[in-house]
Short mmCIF file of C-alpha atoms in Angstrom, two decimals:
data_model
loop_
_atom_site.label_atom_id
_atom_site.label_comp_id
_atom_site.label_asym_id
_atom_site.label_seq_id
_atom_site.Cartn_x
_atom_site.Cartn_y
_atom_site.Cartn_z
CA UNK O 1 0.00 0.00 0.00
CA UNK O 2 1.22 4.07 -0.09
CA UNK O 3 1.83 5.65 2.75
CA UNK O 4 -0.85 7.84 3.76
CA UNK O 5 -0.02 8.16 7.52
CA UNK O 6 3.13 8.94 9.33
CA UNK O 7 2.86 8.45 12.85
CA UNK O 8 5.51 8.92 15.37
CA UNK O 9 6.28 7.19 19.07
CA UNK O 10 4.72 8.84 22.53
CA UNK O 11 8.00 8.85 22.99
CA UNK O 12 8.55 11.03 20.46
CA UNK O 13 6.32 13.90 21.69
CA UNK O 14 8.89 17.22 22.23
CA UNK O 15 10.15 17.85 25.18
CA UNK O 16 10.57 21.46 25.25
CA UNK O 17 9.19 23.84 22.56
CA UNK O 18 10.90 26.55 20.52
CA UNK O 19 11.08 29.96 20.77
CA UNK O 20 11.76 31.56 17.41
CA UNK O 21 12.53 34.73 19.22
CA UNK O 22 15.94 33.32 19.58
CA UNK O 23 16.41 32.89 15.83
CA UNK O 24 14.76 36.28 14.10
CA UNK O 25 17.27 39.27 13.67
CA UNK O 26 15.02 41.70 15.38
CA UNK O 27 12.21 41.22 18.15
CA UNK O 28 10.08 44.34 19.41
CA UNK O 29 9.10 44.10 22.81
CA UNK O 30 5.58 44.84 24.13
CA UNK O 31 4.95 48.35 25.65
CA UNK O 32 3.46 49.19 29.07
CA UNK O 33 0.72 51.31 27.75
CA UNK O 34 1.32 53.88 30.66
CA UNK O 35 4.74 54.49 29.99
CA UNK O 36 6.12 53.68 26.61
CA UNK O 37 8.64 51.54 27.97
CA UNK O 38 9.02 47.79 27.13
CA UNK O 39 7.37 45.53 29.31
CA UNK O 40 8.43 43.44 32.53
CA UNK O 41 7.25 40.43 33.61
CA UNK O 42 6.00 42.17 36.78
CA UNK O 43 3.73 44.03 34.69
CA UNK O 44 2.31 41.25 33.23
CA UNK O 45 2.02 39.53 36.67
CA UNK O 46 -1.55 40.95 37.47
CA UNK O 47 -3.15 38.48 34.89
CA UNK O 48 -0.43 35.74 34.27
CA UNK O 49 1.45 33.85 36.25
CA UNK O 50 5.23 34.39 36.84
CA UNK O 51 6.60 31.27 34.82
CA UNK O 52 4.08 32.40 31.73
CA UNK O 53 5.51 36.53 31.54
CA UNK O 54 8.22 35.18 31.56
CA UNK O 55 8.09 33.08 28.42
CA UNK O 56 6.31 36.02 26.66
CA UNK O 57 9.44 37.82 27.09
CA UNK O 58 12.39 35.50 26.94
CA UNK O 59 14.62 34.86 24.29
CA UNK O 60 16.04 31.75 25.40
CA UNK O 61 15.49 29.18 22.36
CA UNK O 62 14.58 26.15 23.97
CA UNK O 63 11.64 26.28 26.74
CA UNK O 64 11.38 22.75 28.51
CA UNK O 65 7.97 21.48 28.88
CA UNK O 66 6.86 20.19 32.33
CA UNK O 67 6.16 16.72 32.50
CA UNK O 68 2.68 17.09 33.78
CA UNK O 69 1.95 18.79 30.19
CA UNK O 70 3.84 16.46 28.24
CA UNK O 71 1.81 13.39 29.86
CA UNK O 72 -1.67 15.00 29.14
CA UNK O 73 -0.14 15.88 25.91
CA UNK O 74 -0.19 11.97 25.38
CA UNK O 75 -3.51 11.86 25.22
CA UNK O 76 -3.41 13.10 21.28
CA UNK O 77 0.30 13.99 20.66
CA UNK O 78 1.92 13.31 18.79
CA UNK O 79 -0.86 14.32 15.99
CA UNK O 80 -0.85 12.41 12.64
CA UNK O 81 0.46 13.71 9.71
CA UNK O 82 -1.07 12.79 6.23
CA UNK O 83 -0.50 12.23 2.60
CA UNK O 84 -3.18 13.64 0.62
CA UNK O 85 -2.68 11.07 -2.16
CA UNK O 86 -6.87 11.36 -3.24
CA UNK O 87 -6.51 14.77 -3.34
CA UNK O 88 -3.93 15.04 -5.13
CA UNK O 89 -5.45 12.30 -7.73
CA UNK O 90 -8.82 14.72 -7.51
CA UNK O 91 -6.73 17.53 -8.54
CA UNK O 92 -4.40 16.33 -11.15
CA UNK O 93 -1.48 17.60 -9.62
CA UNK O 94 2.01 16.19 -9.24
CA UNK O 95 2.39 18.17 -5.84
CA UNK O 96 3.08 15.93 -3.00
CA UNK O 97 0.24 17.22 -0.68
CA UNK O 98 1.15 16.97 3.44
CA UNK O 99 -0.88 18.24 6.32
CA UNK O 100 -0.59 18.05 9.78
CA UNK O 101 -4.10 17.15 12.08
CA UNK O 102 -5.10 18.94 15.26
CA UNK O 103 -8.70 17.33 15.35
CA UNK O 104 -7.25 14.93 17.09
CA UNK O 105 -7.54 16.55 20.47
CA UNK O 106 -10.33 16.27 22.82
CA UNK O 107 -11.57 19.67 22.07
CA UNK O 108 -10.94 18.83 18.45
CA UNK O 109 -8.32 21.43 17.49
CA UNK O 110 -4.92 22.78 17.77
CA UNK O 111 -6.14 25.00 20.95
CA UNK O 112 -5.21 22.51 23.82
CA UNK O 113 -1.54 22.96 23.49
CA UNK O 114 -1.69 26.03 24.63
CA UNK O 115 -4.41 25.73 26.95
CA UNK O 116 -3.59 22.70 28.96
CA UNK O 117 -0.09 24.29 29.28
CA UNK O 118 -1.59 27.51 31.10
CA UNK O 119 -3.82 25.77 32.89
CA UNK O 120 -1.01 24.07 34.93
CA UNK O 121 0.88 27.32 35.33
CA UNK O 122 -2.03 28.74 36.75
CA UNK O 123 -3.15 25.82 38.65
CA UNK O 124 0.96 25.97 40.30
CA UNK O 125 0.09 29.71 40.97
CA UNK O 126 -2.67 28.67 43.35
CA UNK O 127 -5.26 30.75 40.54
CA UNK O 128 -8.83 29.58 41.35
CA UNK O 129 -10.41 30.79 37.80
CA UNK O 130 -9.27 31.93 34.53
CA UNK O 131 -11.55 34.05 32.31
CA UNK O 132 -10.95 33.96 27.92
CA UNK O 133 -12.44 34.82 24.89
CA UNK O 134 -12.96 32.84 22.28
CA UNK O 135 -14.36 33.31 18.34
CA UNK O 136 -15.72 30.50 17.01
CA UNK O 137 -15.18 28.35 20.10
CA UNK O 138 -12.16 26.06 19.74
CA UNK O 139 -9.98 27.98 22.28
CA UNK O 140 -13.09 28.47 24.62
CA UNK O 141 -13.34 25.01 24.61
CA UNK O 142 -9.83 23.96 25.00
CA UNK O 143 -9.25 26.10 27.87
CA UNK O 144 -12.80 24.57 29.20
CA UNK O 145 -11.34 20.90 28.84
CA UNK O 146 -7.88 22.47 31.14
CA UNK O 147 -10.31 24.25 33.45
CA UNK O 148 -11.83 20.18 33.60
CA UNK O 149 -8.48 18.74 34.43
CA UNK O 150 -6.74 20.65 37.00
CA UNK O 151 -9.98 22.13 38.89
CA UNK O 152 -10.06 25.68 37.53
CA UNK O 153 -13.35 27.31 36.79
CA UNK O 154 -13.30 29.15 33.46
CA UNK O 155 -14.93 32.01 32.28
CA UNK O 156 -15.49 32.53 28.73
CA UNK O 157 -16.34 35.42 26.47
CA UNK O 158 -17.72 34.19 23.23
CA UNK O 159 -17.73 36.69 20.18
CA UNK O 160 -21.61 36.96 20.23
CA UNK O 161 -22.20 36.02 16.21
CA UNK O 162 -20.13 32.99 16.94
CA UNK O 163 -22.58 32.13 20.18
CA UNK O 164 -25.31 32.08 18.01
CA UNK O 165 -23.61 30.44 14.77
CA UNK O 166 -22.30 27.83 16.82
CA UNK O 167 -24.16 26.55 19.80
CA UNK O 168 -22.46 23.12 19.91
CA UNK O 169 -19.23 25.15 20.62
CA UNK O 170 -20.85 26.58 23.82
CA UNK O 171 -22.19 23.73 24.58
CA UNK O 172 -19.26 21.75 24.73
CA UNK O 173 -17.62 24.34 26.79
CA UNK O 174 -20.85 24.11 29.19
CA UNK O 175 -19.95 20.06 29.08
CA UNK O 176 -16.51 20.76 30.64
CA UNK O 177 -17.41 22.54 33.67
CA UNK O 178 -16.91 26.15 31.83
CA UNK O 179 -19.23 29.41 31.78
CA UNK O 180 -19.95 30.84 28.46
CA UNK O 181 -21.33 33.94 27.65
CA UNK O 182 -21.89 35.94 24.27
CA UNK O 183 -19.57 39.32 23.92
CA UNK O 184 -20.48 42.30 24.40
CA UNK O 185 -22.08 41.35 27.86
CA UNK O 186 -23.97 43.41 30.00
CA UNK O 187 -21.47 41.95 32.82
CA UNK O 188 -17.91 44.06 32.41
CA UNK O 189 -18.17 47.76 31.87
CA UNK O 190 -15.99 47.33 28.42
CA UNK O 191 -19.02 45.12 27.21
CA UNK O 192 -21.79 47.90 28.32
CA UNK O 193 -20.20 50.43 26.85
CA UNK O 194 -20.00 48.83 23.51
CA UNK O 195 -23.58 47.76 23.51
CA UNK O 196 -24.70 51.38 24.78
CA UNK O 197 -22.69 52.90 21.52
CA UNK O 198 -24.12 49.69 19.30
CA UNK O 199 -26.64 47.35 20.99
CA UNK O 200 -27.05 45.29 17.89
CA UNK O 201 -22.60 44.86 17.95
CA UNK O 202 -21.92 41.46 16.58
CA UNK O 203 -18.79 41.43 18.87
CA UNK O 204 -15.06 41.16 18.05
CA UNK O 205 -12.14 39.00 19.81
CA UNK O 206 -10.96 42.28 20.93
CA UNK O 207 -14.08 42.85 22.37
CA UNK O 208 -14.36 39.74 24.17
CA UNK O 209 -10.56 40.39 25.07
CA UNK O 210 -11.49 43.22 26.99
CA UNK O 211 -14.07 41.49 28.88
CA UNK O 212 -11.88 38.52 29.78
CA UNK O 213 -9.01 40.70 31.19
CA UNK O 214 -11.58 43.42 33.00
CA UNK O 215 -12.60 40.14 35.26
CA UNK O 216 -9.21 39.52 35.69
CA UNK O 217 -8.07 42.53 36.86
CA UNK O 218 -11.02 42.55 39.18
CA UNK O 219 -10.24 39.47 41.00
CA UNK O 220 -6.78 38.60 42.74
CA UNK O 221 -7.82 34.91 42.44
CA UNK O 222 -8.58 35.02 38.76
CA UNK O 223 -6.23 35.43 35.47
CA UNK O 224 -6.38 36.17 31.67
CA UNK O 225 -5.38 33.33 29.84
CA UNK O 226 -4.80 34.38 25.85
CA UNK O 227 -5.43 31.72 22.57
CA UNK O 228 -3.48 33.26 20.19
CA UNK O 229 -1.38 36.23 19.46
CA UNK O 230 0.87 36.44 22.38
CA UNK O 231 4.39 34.61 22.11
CA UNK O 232 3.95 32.03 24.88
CA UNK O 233 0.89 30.94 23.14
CA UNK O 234 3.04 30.55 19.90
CA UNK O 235 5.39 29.24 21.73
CA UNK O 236 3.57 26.19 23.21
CA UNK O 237 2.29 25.67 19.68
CA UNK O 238 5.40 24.46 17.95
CA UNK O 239 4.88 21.05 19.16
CA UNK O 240 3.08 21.03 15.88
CA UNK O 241 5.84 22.28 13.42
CA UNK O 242 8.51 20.11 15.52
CA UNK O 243 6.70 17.10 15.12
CA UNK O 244 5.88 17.58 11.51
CA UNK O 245 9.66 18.11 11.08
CA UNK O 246 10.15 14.57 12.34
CA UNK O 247 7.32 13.49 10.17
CA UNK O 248 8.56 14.55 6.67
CA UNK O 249 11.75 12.86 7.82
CA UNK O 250 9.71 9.94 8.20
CA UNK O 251 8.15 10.45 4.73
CA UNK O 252 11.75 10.83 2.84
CA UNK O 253 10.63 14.29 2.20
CA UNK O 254 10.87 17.82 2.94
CA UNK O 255 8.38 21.17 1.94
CA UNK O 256 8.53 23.58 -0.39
CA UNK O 257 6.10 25.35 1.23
CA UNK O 258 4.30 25.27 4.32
CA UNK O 259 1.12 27.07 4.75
CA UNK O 260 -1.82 27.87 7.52
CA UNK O 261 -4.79 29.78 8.70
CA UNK O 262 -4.02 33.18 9.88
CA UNK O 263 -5.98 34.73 12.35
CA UNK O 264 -4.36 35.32 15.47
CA UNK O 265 -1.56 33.66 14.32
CA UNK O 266 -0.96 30.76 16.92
CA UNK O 267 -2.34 27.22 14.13
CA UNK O 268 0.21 28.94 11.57
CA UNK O 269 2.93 29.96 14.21
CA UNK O 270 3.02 26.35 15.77
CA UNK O 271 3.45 24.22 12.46
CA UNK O 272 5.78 27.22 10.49
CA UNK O 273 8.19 28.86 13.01
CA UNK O 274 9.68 25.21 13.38
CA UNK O 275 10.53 25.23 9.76
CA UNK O 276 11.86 28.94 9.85
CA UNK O 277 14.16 28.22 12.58
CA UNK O 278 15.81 25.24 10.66
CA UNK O 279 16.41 27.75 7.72
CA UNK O 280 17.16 30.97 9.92
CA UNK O 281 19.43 28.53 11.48
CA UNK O 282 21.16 27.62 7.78
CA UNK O 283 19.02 24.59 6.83
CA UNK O 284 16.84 24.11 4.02
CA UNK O 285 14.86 27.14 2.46
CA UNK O 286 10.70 26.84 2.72
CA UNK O 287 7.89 29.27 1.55
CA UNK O 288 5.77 30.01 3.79
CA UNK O 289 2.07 31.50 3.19
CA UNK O 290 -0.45 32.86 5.79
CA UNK O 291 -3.58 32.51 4.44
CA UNK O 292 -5.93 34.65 6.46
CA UNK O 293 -9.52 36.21 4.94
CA UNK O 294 -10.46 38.72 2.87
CA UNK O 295 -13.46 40.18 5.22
CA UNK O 296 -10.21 40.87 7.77
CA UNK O 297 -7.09 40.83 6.08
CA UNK O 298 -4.42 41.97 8.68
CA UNK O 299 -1.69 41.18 7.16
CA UNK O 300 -2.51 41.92 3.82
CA UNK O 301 -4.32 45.48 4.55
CA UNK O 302 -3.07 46.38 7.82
CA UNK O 303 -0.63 48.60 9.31
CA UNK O 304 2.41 47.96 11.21
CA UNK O 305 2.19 49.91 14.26
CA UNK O 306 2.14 49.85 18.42
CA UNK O 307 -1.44 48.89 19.01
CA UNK O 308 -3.83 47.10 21.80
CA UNK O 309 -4.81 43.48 21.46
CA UNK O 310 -8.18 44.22 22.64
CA UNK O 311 -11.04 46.89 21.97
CA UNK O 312 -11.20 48.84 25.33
CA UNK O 313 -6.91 49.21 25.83
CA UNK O 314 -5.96 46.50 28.69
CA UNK O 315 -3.48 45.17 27.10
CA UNK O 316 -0.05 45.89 26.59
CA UNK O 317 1.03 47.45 23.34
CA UNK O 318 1.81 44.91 20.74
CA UNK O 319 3.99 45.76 17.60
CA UNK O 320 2.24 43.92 14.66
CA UNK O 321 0.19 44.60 11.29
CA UNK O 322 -3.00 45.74 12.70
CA UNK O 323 -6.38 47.08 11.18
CA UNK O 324 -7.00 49.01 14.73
CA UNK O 325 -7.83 47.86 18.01
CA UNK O 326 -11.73 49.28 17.54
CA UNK O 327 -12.49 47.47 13.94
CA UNK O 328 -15.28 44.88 13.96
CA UNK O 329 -14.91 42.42 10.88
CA UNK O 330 -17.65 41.47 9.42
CA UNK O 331 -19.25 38.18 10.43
CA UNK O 332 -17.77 35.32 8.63
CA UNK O 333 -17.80 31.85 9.46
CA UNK O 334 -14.32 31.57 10.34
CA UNK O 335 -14.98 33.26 13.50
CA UNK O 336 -11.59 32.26 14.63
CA UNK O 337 -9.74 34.25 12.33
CA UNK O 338 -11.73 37.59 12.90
CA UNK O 339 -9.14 39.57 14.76
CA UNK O 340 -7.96 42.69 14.27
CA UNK O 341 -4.45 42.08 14.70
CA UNK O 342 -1.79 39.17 14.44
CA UNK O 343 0.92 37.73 16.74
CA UNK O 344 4.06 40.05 17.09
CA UNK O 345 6.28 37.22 16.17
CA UNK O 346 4.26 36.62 12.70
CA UNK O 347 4.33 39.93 12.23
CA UNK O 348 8.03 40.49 12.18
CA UNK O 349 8.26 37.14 10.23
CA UNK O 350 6.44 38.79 7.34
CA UNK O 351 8.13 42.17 7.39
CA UNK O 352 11.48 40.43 7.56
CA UNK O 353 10.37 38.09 4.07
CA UNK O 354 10.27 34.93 6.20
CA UNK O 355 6.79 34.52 5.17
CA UNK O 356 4.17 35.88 2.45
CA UNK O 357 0.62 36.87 3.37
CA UNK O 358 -2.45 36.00 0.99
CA UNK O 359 -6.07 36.93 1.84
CA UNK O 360 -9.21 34.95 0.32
CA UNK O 361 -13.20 34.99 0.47
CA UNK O 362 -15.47 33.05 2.56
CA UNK O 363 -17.02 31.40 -0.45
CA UNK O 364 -13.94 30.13 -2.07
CA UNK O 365 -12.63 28.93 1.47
CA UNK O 366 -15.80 26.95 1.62
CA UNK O 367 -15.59 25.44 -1.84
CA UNK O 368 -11.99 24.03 -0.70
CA UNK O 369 -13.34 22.55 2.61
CA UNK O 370 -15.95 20.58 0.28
CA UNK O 371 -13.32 19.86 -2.21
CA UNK O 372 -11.14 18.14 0.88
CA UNK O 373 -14.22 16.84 2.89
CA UNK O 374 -14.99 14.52 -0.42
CA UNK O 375 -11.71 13.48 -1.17
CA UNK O 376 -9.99 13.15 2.14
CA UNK O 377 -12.73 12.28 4.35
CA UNK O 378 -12.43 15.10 7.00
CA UNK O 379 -14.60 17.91 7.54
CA UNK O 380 -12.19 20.66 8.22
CA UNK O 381 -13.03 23.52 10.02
CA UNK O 382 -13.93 26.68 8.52
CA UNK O 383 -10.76 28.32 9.47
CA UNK O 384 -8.54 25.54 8.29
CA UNK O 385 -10.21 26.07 4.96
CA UNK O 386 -8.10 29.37 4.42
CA UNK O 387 -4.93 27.07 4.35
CA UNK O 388 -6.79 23.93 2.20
CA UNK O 389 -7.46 26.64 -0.31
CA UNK O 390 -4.33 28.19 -0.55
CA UNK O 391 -3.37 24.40 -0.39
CA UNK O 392 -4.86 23.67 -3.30
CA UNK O 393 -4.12 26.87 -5.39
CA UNK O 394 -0.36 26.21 -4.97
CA UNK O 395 -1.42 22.04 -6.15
CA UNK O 396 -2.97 23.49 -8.99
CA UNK O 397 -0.33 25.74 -10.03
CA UNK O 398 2.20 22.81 -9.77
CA UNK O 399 -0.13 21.32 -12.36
CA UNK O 400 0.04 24.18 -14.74
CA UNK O 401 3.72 24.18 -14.39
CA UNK O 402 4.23 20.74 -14.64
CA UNK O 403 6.58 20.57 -11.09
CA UNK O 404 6.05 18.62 -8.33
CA UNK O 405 6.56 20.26 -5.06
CA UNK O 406 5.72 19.34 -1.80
CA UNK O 407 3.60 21.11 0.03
CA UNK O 408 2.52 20.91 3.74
CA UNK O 409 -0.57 22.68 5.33
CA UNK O 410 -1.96 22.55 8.96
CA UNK O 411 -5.09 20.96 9.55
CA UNK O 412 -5.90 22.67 12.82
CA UNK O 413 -9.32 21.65 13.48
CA UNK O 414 -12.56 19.66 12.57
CA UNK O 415 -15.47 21.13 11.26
CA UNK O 416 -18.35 19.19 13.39
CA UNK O 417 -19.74 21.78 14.97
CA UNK O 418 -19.74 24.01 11.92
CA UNK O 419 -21.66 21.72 9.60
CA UNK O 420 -24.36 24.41 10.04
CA UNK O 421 -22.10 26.63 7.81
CA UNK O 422 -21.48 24.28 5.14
CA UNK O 423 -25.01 23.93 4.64
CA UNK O 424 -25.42 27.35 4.24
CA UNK O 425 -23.06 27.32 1.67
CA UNK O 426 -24.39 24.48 0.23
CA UNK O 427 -27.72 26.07 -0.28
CA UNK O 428 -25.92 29.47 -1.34
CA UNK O 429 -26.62 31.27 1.36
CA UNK O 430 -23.30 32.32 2.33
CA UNK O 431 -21.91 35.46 0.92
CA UNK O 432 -18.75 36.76 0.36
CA UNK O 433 -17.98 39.92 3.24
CA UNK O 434 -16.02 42.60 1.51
CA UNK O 435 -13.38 44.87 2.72
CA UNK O 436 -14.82 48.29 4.40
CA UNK O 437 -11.68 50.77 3.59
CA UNK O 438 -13.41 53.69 5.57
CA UNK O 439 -13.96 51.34 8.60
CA UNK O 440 -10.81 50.22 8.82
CA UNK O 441 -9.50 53.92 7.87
CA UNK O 442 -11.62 55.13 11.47
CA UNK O 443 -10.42 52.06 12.97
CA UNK O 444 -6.36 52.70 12.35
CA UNK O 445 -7.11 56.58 13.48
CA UNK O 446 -7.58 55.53 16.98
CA UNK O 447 -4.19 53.83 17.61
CA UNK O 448 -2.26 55.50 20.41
CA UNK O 449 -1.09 59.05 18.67
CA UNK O 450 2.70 58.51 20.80
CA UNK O 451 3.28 55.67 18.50
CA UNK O 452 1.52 54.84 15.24
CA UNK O 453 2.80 53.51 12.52
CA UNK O 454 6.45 52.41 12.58
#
């Protein structure tokens, strides 16, 4: 038979993960908001604990991961990597098709690498609760599964269009023990005062940022714990690109390119920066492609400047391409990828040409998801779709060009709680969301004046 499935050892699951801070000529350091200055890991005490500021600040290359994590880890790690041999037969391509799968998890996506890893931090710090956002529900439901397993209650903020598109999401996080709640909530005075300007908001993840870390800062016994964006979160990711590394091995192969969702950044941070850091490092060259959508292209249409990772200015100030911390994208399916902003570290990737940035419509992402549901057997997510198509767009180029180049996407999640959403599109009711220049224009205005764009 062809190998379809490459498979590695428990054994095998990494035992520290990388931190491709280490490795990039240039790193900008958050802001304290108040002062301009970079950021300490005292200031980021209030919401984190200790052991987790630091990681979002270190640039040590290697970060060892406690053996607690690793043996929950077990549960679904290492994740399978694939051969997409009928897809590549359905497309007529001589591209060796690769990607990595996250639905493996319990939650059914990429998120619990990250989440079970703060929850143990947190748990060590003696934290009681942590309080999230989410967008279409996979971290809200990862961090609801961590909550499960070390006795933490968890408060989530669900983007409220997301709530309603996807009440299996909620429901699972309601299964685990968690609190969900749609964003903007009458319960934080960041999610009043949106509501009192728009009652009808259809929330953000900056939005339901805000919310999380208000209840935070409220409550000594209670922290913010992130799903994206911030560069411990990327950082516990790369178990994904490590193990794919491994995996090609396995394969007798190696990518051309390597591609993934872009949203926050953390599905496309874990399975690329691995890659990067073997060529920043002198190995082999890769492209890499962030595929992110067209109703909220940050990378693509954004400004790099000093901005907030959430709506009413808790955060620290994060350099990265941005589209403003105020600017609500319009409600796509991919409610996951409907952020304003990107992870610093992906940011600086793409301005120093590690990485090239593509943006594409809902419709087209859907079409791909059917395309790969058909001929692979999984129903991917809607936010994995952004990487199938761009996937399959590099596939079919190879065809037109007559090369065969290997190409390796992440997978990060199933789509069985968005089957609602491919029906829609099935039936043509989904529409393509277009890009709002002016709102985005109002949107970039309100970024701190001291700093801008840099």
């Amino acid at each position: 038979m062809d190998t379809i499935k490459y498979q590695l050892r428990d054994d095998q699951i990494p035992t520290s993960w990388y931190n491709i801070a280490a490795d990039l000529p240039r790193v900008d350091p958050p802001l304290h908001p108040g002062t301009g200055q970079p950021a300490t890991v005292d200031d980021l005490t209030g919401i984190m604990p200790k052991e987790l500021a630091e990681q979002e600040l270190t640039l040590e290359r290697d970060i060892e991961i406690p053996a607690t994590v690793r043996q929950i880890y077990a549960q679904w790690r290492p994740s399978p990597l694939f051969r997409a041999r009928r897809l590549e037969q359905a497309l007529g391509t001589p591209a060796r098709i690769y990607y990595k799968y996250e639905g493996g998890s319990p939650a059914g996506s990429h998120k619990p690498n990250t989440g079970i890893a703060q929850g143990f931090y947190n748990k060590e710090a003696g934290i009681r609760r942590l309080a999230t956002e989410t967008g279409a529900g996979q971290w809200g439901s990862s961090l609801a599964l961590a909550g499960a397993f070390f006795g933490l209650e968890v408060k989530v903020f669900m983007v409220k269009v997301s709530y309603h598109q996807k009440p299996y999401r909620r429901a699972l996080m309601h299964t685990y023990g968690a609190t969900c709640v749609p964003s903007p909530s009458t319960e934080t005075a960041a999610g009043r005062a949106i509501l009192a300007e728009d009652p009808d908001c259809p929330g953000a993840l900056g939005i339901a940022t805000s919310e999380a870390i208000e209840v935070a800062m409220n409550d000594p016994f209670t922290n913010y714990a992130g799903g994206s964006v911030l560069n411990h979160v990327a950082l516990h990711q790369t178990v994904i690109g490590q193990e794919a590394l491994l995996q090609m091995d396995m394969a007798d192969d190696y990518p051309d390119i390597v591609i993934g969702c872009a949203g926050g950044g953390s599905n496309l941070a874990g399975l690329t920066f691995p890659f990067l850091g073997e060529q920043l490092r002198g190995g082999k060259q890769v492209r890499v492609i962030a595929s992110e959508p067209e109703a909220c292209p940050t990378l693509t249409k954004g400004q790099v400047a000093y901005d907030f990772g959430d709506t009413a200015q808790l955060t620290p100030l994060l350099k990265m391409h941005t589209l403003g911390h105020s600017f609500v994208p319009p409600s796509i399916h991919a409610g996951g990828l409907r952020y304003h902003g990107i992870a610093p570290l992906v940011s600086q990737a793409l301005q120093d040409g590690l990485m090239e940035a593509r943006a594409v419509p809902q419709t087209a992402c859907f079409e791909a998801g059917l395309t790969f549901a058909r001929s692979e057997g999984i129903v991917p997510a809607p936010e994995s779709t952004h990487a199938i198509r761009a996937a399959i767009d590099e596939a079919l180029r190879c065809r037109e060009e007559g090369r065969s180049e290997a190409i390796l996407f992440g997978l990060s999640g199933h789509g069985h709680f968005d089957l609602g959403s491919y029906e829609k599109y099935m039936a043509d009711e989904l529409a393509d969301e277009g890009y709002d220049e002016e709102l985005v224009a109002r949107s970039l205005a309100r970024i701190p004046a001291p700093f801008g764009q840099v």
